[in-house]
PDB file of C-alpha atoms and ligand atoms in Angstrom:
ATOM      1  CA  MET R   4      53.415 150.800  95.960  1.00  0.00           C
ATOM      2  CA  PRO R   5      53.233 153.536  98.623  1.00  0.00           C
ATOM      3  CA  ASP R   6      52.005 157.020  97.779  1.00  0.00           C
ATOM      4  CA  ILE R   7      53.851 159.986  99.293  1.00  0.00           C
ATOM      5  CA  LEU R   8      52.577 163.567  99.329  1.00  0.00           C
ATOM      6  CA  ILE R   9      55.259 166.271  99.325  1.00  0.00           C
ATOM      7  CA  LEU R  10      53.720 169.563 100.316  1.00  0.00           C
ATOM      8  CA  ASN R  11      55.291 173.013 100.069  1.00  0.00           C
ATOM      9  CA  GLY R  12      53.921 176.166 101.629  1.00  0.00           C
ATOM     10  CA  PRO R  13      53.923 179.854 100.722  1.00  0.00           C
ATOM     11  CA  ASN R  14      56.632 181.459  98.620  1.00  0.00           C
ATOM     12  CA  LEU R  15      58.468 178.205  98.009  1.00  0.00           C
ATOM     13  CA  ASN R  16      57.448 178.590  94.347  1.00  0.00           C
ATOM     14  CA  LEU R  17      60.159 181.300  94.297  1.00  0.00           C
ATOM     15  CA  LEU R  18      62.969 178.890  95.149  1.00  0.00           C
ATOM     16  CA  GLY R  19      66.031 179.504  93.014  1.00  0.00           C
ATOM     17  CA  GLN R  20      64.819 182.971  91.998  1.00  0.00           C
ATOM     18  CA  ARG R  21      65.515 184.987  95.173  1.00  0.00           C
ATOM     19  CA  GLN R  22      67.649 184.723  98.335  1.00  0.00           C
ATOM     20  CA  PRO R  23      69.939 181.903  97.123  1.00  0.00           C
ATOM     21  CA  ASP R  24      72.187 182.622 100.138  1.00  0.00           C
ATOM     22  CA  ILE R  25      69.411 181.288 102.392  1.00  0.00           C
ATOM     23  CA  TYR R  26      67.473 178.862 100.199  1.00  0.00           C
ATOM     24  CA  GLY R  27      70.011 177.754  97.559  1.00  0.00           C
ATOM     25  CA  ALA R  28      69.970 177.824  93.787  1.00  0.00           C
ATOM     26  CA  GLN R  29      67.640 174.912  93.034  1.00  0.00           C
ATOM     27  CA  THR R  30      64.167 175.725  91.778  1.00  0.00           C
ATOM     28  CA  LEU R  31      61.094 173.933  93.126  1.00  0.00           C
ATOM     29  CA  ASP R  32      60.994 171.951  89.849  1.00  0.00           C
ATOM     30  CA  ASP R  33      64.604 170.893  90.507  1.00  0.00           C
ATOM     31  CA  VAL R  34      63.563 169.747  93.997  1.00  0.00           C
ATOM     32  CA  ALA R  35      60.627 167.791  92.582  1.00  0.00           C
ATOM     33  CA  GLN R  36      62.932 166.044  90.104  1.00  0.00           C
ATOM     34  CA  MET R  37      65.459 165.265  92.848  1.00  0.00           C
ATOM     35  CA  CYS R  38      62.651 163.742  94.925  1.00  0.00           C
ATOM     36  CA  ARG R  39      61.561 161.570  91.989  1.00  0.00           C
ATOM     37  CA  ASP R  40      65.180 160.453  91.500  1.00  0.00           C
ATOM     38  CA  VAL R  41      65.455 159.528  95.199  1.00  0.00           C
ATOM     39  CA  VAL R  42      62.352 157.339  95.307  1.00  0.00           C
ATOM     40  CA  GLY R  43      62.736 155.849  91.820  1.00  0.00           C
ATOM     41  CA  GLN R  44      60.214 153.029  91.466  1.00  0.00           C
ATOM     42  CA  ALA R  45      59.837 152.621  95.245  1.00  0.00           C
ATOM     43  CA  ALA R  46      56.898 155.037  95.635  1.00  0.00           C
ATOM     44  CA  ASP R  47      54.471 157.256  93.748  1.00  0.00           C
ATOM     45  CA  LEU R  48      54.986 160.944  94.521  1.00  0.00           C
ATOM     46  CA  ARG R  49      52.546 163.809  94.483  1.00  0.00           C
ATOM     47  CA  PHE R  50      54.482 167.095  94.693  1.00  0.00           C
ATOM     48  CA  GLU R  51      52.427 170.203  95.511  1.00  0.00           C
ATOM     49  CA  GLN R  52      52.940 173.850  96.449  1.00  0.00           C
ATOM     50  CA  SER R  53      50.391 176.421  97.569  1.00  0.00           C
ATOM     51  CA  ASN R  54      50.532 179.948  98.890  1.00  0.00           C
ATOM     52  CA  HIS R  55      47.152 179.453 100.606  1.00  0.00           C
ATOM     53  CA  GLU R  56      46.652 177.980 104.071  1.00  0.00           C
ATOM     54  CA  GLY R  57      43.206 176.512 103.280  1.00  0.00           C
ATOM     55  CA  ALA R  58      44.484 174.880 100.101  1.00  0.00           C
ATOM     56  CA  LEU R  59      47.240 173.205 102.124  1.00  0.00           C
ATOM     57  CA  VAL R  60      44.625 171.993 104.642  1.00  0.00           C
ATOM     58  CA  ASP R  61      42.542 170.588 101.738  1.00  0.00           C
ATOM     59  CA  LEU R  62      45.569 168.725 100.360  1.00  0.00           C
ATOM     60  CA  ILE R  63      46.321 167.238 103.793  1.00  0.00           C
ATOM     61  CA  GLN R  64      42.693 166.158 104.166  1.00  0.00           C
ATOM     62  CA  ASP R  65      42.805 164.531 100.693  1.00  0.00           C
ATOM     63  CA  ALA R  66      45.967 162.699 101.752  1.00  0.00           C
ATOM     64  CA  ARG R  67      43.965 160.817 104.403  1.00  0.00           C
ATOM     65  CA  GLN R  68      42.529 158.778 101.511  1.00  0.00           C
ATOM     66  CA  THR R  69      45.311 159.022  98.925  1.00  0.00           C
ATOM     67  CA  ALA R  70      48.720 159.038 100.644  1.00  0.00           C
ATOM     68  CA  ASP R  71      50.675 156.789 102.993  1.00  0.00           C
ATOM     69  CA  ALA R  72      53.062 159.498 104.198  1.00  0.00           C
ATOM     70  CA  ILE R  73      53.569 163.251 104.032  1.00  0.00           C
ATOM     71  CA  VAL R  74      56.733 165.304 103.682  1.00  0.00           C
ATOM     72  CA  ILE R  75      55.869 168.929 104.400  1.00  0.00           C
ATOM     73  CA  ASN R  76      57.711 172.212 104.262  1.00  0.00           C
ATOM     74  CA  PRO R  77      54.957 174.477 105.584  1.00  0.00           C
ATOM     75  CA  GLY R  78      57.057 177.615 104.986  1.00  0.00           C
ATOM     76  CA  ALA R  79      56.006 180.551 107.143  1.00  0.00           C
ATOM     77  CA  TYR R  80      52.800 178.713 108.127  1.00  0.00           C
ATOM     78  CA  SER R  81      55.022 176.487 110.299  1.00  0.00           C
ATOM     79  CA  HIS R  82      55.180 179.349 112.755  1.00  0.00           C
ATOM     80  CA  THR R  83      51.526 180.417 112.658  1.00  0.00           C
ATOM     81  CA  SER R  84      49.136 177.693 111.548  1.00  0.00           C
ATOM     82  CA  VAL R  85      47.109 175.698 114.050  1.00  0.00           C
ATOM     83  CA  ALA R  86      44.870 174.762 111.071  1.00  0.00           C
ATOM     84  CA  ILE R  87      47.708 172.892 109.350  1.00  0.00           C
ATOM     85  CA  LEU R  88      48.634 171.191 112.641  1.00  0.00           C
ATOM     86  CA  ASP R  89      44.995 170.152 113.153  1.00  0.00           C
ATOM     87  CA  ALA R  90      44.809 168.747 109.609  1.00  0.00           C
ATOM     88  CA  LEU R  91      48.050 166.796 110.079  1.00  0.00           C
ATOM     89  CA  ASN R  92      46.689 165.400 113.342  1.00  0.00           C
ATOM     90  CA  THR R  93      43.889 163.719 111.315  1.00  0.00           C
ATOM     91  CA  PHE R  94      46.453 161.918 109.126  1.00  0.00           C
ATOM     92  CA  ASP R  95      47.504 158.465 110.318  1.00  0.00           C
ATOM     93  CA  GLY R  96      50.785 157.882 108.445  1.00  0.00           C
ATOM     94  CA  PRO R  97      54.300 159.220 108.996  1.00  0.00           C
ATOM     95  CA  VAL R  98      54.859 162.970 108.651  1.00  0.00           C
ATOM     96  CA  ILE R  99      58.282 164.559 108.224  1.00  0.00           C
ATOM     97  CA  GLU R 100      58.733 168.332 108.428  1.00  0.00           C
ATOM     98  CA  VAL R 101      61.476 169.861 106.282  1.00  0.00           C
ATOM     99  CA  HIS R 102      63.012 173.309 106.417  1.00  0.00           C
ATOM    100  CA  ILE R 103      65.648 174.247 103.886  1.00  0.00           C
ATOM    101  CA  SER R 104      67.249 176.727 106.263  1.00  0.00           C
ATOM    102  CA  ASN R 105      68.115 176.149 109.910  1.00  0.00           C
ATOM    103  CA  ILE R 106      65.155 177.938 111.464  1.00  0.00           C
ATOM    104  CA  HIS R 107      66.871 177.827 114.882  1.00  0.00           C
ATOM    105  CA  LYS R 108      69.757 179.959 113.617  1.00  0.00           C
ATOM    106  CA  ARG R 109      67.397 182.647 112.303  1.00  0.00           C
ATOM    107  CA  GLU R 110      64.949 185.137 113.847  1.00  0.00           C
ATOM    108  CA  THR R 111      63.345 183.977 117.091  1.00  0.00           C
ATOM    109  CA  PHE R 112      59.856 183.992 115.516  1.00  0.00           C
ATOM    110  CA  ARG R 113      61.030 181.098 113.316  1.00  0.00           C
ATOM    111  CA  HIS R 114      62.219 178.971 116.250  1.00  0.00           C
ATOM    112  CA  HIS R 115      58.787 177.540 117.031  1.00  0.00           C
ATOM    113  CA  SER R 116      56.868 175.379 114.571  1.00  0.00           C
ATOM    114  CA  PHE R 117      53.322 174.205 115.327  1.00  0.00           C
ATOM    115  CA  VAL R 118      53.838 171.377 112.824  1.00  0.00           C
ATOM    116  CA  SER R 119      56.724 169.937 114.855  1.00  0.00           C
ATOM    117  CA  GLY R 120      54.145 168.894 117.480  1.00  0.00           C
ATOM    118  CA  ARG R 121      52.854 166.301 114.987  1.00  0.00           C
ATOM    119  CA  ALA R 122      55.939 165.519 112.889  1.00  0.00           C
ATOM    120  CA  ASP R 123      57.695 162.184 113.346  1.00  0.00           C
ATOM    121  CA  ALA R 124      60.947 163.888 112.345  1.00  0.00           C
ATOM    122  CA  VAL R 125      62.064 167.446 111.712  1.00  0.00           C
ATOM    123  CA  ILE R 126      64.877 168.321 109.314  1.00  0.00           C
ATOM    124  CA  ALA R 127      66.277 171.853 109.189  1.00  0.00           C
ATOM    125  CA  GLY R 128      69.369 173.345 107.632  1.00  0.00           C
ATOM    126  CA  LEU R 129      70.294 170.615 105.141  1.00  0.00           C
ATOM    127  CA  GLY R 130      69.270 172.809 102.225  1.00  0.00           C
ATOM    128  CA  THR R 131      67.083 171.131  99.623  1.00  0.00           C
ATOM    129  CA  GLU R 132      68.900 167.874 100.450  1.00  0.00           C
ATOM    130  CA  GLY R 133      66.534 167.794 103.447  1.00  0.00           C
ATOM    131  CA  TYR R 134      63.749 166.610 101.130  1.00  0.00           C
ATOM    132  CA  ALA R 135      65.898 163.683  99.985  1.00  0.00           C
ATOM    133  CA  ALA R 136      66.750 162.770 103.578  1.00  0.00           C
ATOM    134  CA  ALA R 137      63.076 162.907 104.521  1.00  0.00           C
ATOM    135  CA  LEU R 138      62.093 160.637 101.636  1.00  0.00           C
ATOM    136  CA  ARG R 139      64.784 158.082 102.482  1.00  0.00           C
ATOM    137  CA  ARG R 140      63.469 157.939 106.030  1.00  0.00           C
ATOM    138  CA  ILE R 141      59.845 157.691 104.841  1.00  0.00           C
ATOM    139  CA  LEU R 142      60.769 154.756 102.587  1.00  0.00           C
ATOM    140  CA  GLN R 143      62.402 153.038 105.597  1.00  0.00           C
ATOM    141  CA  LEU R 144      59.302 153.633 107.697  1.00  0.00           C
ATOM    142  CA  LEU R 145      56.918 152.346 105.029  1.00  0.00           C
ATOM    143  CA  THR R 146      58.801 149.153 104.129  1.00  0.00           C
TER     144      THR R 146
HETATM  145  O1  CA2 V 204      63.712 177.106 105.632  1.00  0.00           O
HETATM  146  C1  CA2 V 204      62.592 176.848 105.187  1.00  0.00           C
HETATM  147  O2  CA2 V 204      62.390 175.931 104.393  1.00  0.00           O
HETATM  148  C2  CA2 V 204      61.395 177.715 105.572  1.00  0.00           C
HETATM  149  O3  CA2 V 204      60.273 176.849 105.749  1.00  0.00           O
HETATM  150  C3  CA2 V 204      61.167 178.645 104.404  1.00  0.00           C
HETATM  151  C4  CA2 V 204      60.083 179.689 104.675  1.00  0.00           C
HETATM  152  C5  CA2 V 204      60.307 180.390 106.001  1.00  0.00           C
HETATM  153  O4  CA2 V 204      59.223 181.255 106.274  1.00  0.00           O
HETATM  154  C6  CA2 V 204      60.483 179.416 107.131  1.00  0.00           C
HETATM  155  O5  CA2 V 204      60.730 180.141 108.323  1.00  0.00           O
HETATM  156  C7  CA2 V 204      61.623 178.469 106.864  1.00  0.00           C
HETATM  157  C8  CA2 V 204      60.069 180.741 103.569  1.00  0.00           C
HETATM  158  C9  CA2 V 204      59.991 180.205 102.209  1.00  0.00           C
HETATM  159  C10 CA2 V 204      60.258 181.319 101.267  1.00  0.00           C
HETATM  160  O6  CA2 V 204      60.912 180.790 100.163  1.00  0.00           O
HETATM  161  C11 CA2 V 204      61.555 181.641  99.342  1.00  0.00           C
HETATM  162  C12 CA2 V 204      62.377 181.066  98.404  1.00  0.00           C
HETATM  163  C13 CA2 V 204      63.077 181.864  97.549  1.00  0.00           C
HETATM  164  C14 CA2 V 204      62.932 183.244  97.588  1.00  0.00           C
HETATM  165  C15 CA2 V 204      62.103 183.817  98.528  1.00  0.00           C
HETATM  166  C16 CA2 V 204      61.400 183.002  99.393  1.00  0.00           C
END
């Protein structure tokens, strides 16, 4: 059975608690449950969130041995982190980048993502449904 790492960057632990107009009403626990419902028995999920860039790099490095694919919402680190891009470039499996909001409709500093240079697909603006779409695509790619 494939293993999929779902990785969430800074402040995404606040989902559902602030700014529901931008990020929706679901909490991160709700998103994790939705992801488990989407994959069912088809994959094992590891769902993680960190506010720390180095911790995210460590999780990506671990995934080289423990995961077949990565779904990542790097949060604000999308727009700043060469370290996360470098870590993802050491990972051999499919990587899908998810943004809950449409970063291209927001401030210009959000329009560029370093992670997109490695991602096999980029989803933005589908709300938390973007995680489900990413997982469906990952399951297609892995089977
Ligand atoms: O749209 C996305 O998913 C983002 O990755 C979210 C990041 C933002 O910096 C990116 O530009 C786009 C921010 C996540 C903050 O999440 C919050 C959730 C609820 C309340 C406050 C922040």
